[in-house]
Amino acid sequence: DGRVSSVSVQQLIEQISSVNKSKMIDHVGGVEEGAYEIYNCVEKIIKQDILGCEVTDLEGKDLVNKEDSTAPEEEVFGDVLWDAHDEQEQMEAFQQASNSTCELGFEKYFERLNDLVAAPAPIPPLLVSGGPGSGKSLLLAKWIQLQQKHSPNTLILYHFVGRPMSTSSESALIIKRLTLKLMQHSWLVSPLTFDPAKLLEEFPRWLEKLSARHQGSIIIIIDSIDQIQQAEKHMKWLIDPLPVNVRVIVSVNVETCPQAWRLWPTLHLDPLNSKDVKSLISAECNSANVKLTKEQEKKLERHCRSATTCNALYVTLLGKTIACVGNTGNIDEILQQCCQCQDTVSLYRLVLRSIQESLQSDKEKGLLREILCVIGVSHNGVSESELIELYPELTSAVLASLLHSLHKMCLLTYGCGLLKFQHLQAWEMVKLEYMEADENVISAYRQKLVEYFTMQLSQDRVTWRSADELPWLFQQQGDKQKLHKCLLNLFVSQNLYKRGHFAELLSYWQLVGKDKSSMAAEYFDSLKEYEKSSEGEESMVCLADLYETLGRFLKDLGLLSQAVAPLQRSLEIRETALDPDHPRVAQSLHQLAGVYVQWKKFGNAEQLYKQALEISENAYGAEHPRVARELDALATLYQKQNKYEQAEQLRKKSFKIRQKAARQKGSLCGFALLRQRALQLEELTLGKDTPDNARTLNELGVLYYLQNNLETAELFLKRSLEMRERVLGSEHPDCAQSLNNLAALYNEKKHYDKAEELYEKALDIRRRALAPDHPSLAYTVKHLAVLYKKMGKLDKAVPLYELAVEIRQKSFGPKHPSVATALVNLAVLYCQMKKQIEALPLYERALKIYEDSFGHMHPRVGETLKNLAVLSYERGDFEKAAELYKRAMEIKEAETLLIGGKATSRHSSSGDTFSLKSALSPNAFLEHGQR
């Protein structure tokens, strides 16, 4: 009734009102209704402020199924489905890894890691090796933080692999995540295959393509790579030469490192010295106000000298154990017990027994056992609410007390709200202590979880948790019949698929012995059966979603002819149940068009995309990200038809929409950095000339350019150049960077003569200052060559295209596909100059490289054969032209008919049409500062 119920509530309201970011929910009604209001509010804040996805009123009310919205993924990554939960898990893993305040003498390792980044390419991955618990994750996390602080223009992609068999250790998901992060940073929205085999095969090409768009270094870090399922098989790309601006660092346990990787440069973590041991134990004891005597310190120092007792995890755990007992018990006694432990697993056993002894009843001890065992046998962990539902006798108070002890002593941790083991050794100890490594005991605990999640399914509660756990548990139990039944629950499969767990879903079907076609038929039959019981608008909308998911799944499997029927049915249902102009109808049209594009039925696809675009513009307005998505799709279609001018117009329009959306969200492409940098403007205006200030001015110029504020961008870039020339001298490589960026800006303004002059100056400096295969030199060569070509100065372009071939040969070796692409670019130029004789050997050499690299039936081979056919025809050799053209068409037909085989290449062998497109993108032009 508008009155405050108590003094404490009044105080709470006053406290909240003083907080900058607060949200008051004024609610009169029942408790459950109030909780629901708060839940909706929090969900909206998470989606808009944290994930950065726009939720319009139209979507929020009518379109988005609260349980399973795909809006965030599709807005950021086009048609690629992505699980925000997986991304959150990685962010938390990184935070947890970097949690320690002790550096443990890491400075010497930091220097070695810095040397790797600075070393000239090509360079193999760096192996960070050490025993279990030696501090590899901590070292990498701390170094990532330093790199982010000191080298803001270096793109760092990391993945921390958790427990073996967990989602974080699935190779296809890791590779997809890395590819999407690269795409996100390069503002590239392209179709991405879902087939795990193709995904792993295509990753090197994606890495090469996307690294070329990034101005600066890219560092990929994979922690505990040896825990990835079939690591050596699925991480073959590590053995290939990496792009010039890419560095890879992986960490492994000494015992489990694959033999082939042991030849890589290795940074081995030494055992802790006595000083570090003392520092770690003192830090733990001081936090609990526990003082050790000199004698006790010496005893600990003597104990921590063997290989298994002087690693970071063991010593940390030792310190926590002493600190925990110190204030209440006998330190000498606990020291004596600790000194009998000879490795981390045995020390964990001592910790567990001390927790057991602190419990008051056998009932609590039994619950402790149940909690640890049930978490251990799960796929990705168990939540607190699930534990309370699994064990009704477990009260919140007892659970809170147990979890506090287990978390404090490094046994358990939280990841995305789920309880899981903090270290692999903790889980090994629980298996030995409670299960005696008995498969029957483990199976009994799995069965308990199976029954719990099966009960949820029977109540029609299909959450991401049941979809994550239940099929995996059936797989572990070897129960193929129940797994098969579970997969035919359409909502379970939909949940896995829509969250991007395509490889996992496919592996389950393979386990039950079904090929792609029989799997498609079974899904279709299940859907037909489900449709019989669907009545009313809500269930029909749900049915349309299921049909769409099936269609997309079949398209990703390469079953194009079978994908059309469910997508067509989804479209029919939505047009009838909703409205022909409803945005979900646009979604159906978009997906159906995607199948026709893959099928090479471009006329059908264009008509559907245009309809989808019209509906989206009417529903959302002309500047919504969904409209940008349709524009991108149409642009890609026109590009495939060689309608480059139409494609470029649509791409520019789409780019402006995405740019504006990014500015509003303040989350992509450095706009958050722009606000932060703006605060430094006054200081810069009045401040001294320094290399740092010059670099900041350069970055501001780049960021204003990305906002399309070209006049302000020009002002900052000019000031950066002037300051650099004064401080560093006009021949310094940093001056070349400023010249390069100004040239790009004038190119965009169509002031080609000015752009030419500045590119030439930049090239002159870089040629003298940098190594012949340096990526920055290659970058300027490429863009000046494209500019010459655009201006019709083909004679000037030739030596630069020749230099581009030379640089790639030095970087990758003479037989690398990148060299072939550079050869094709040069051949295309010669053809434009009517120098067919010079072009012919270049095409032939490129063809040989492509055939040796990809096989005789690859699309790149087909494209090069087609170019050679045209060349032979122009030279009057009609017989050879017909033969070459026939071979090219055979590859084209094989590619069209191929189902579930090799994916269509997204690279053109006539690379200049594509490099010109990327040259027109602001992101491709401007270079951020480098330290």
PDB file of C-alpha atoms in Angstrom, residues 55 392 415 446 628 730:
ATOM      1  CA  VAL A  55      15.739  -7.258 -26.898  1.00  0.00           C
ATOM      2  CA  PRO A 392      15.630 -34.038   0.289  1.00  0.00           C
ATOM      3  CA  GLY A 415      31.626 -22.652 -12.798  1.00  0.00           C
ATOM      4  CA  ARG A 446      25.391 -42.070 -12.560  1.00  0.00           C
ATOM      5  CA  ALA A 628      22.017  -6.125 -41.458  1.00  0.00           C
ATOM      6  CA  SER A 730      60.652  10.527 -39.890  1.00  0.00           C
TER       7      SER A 730
END
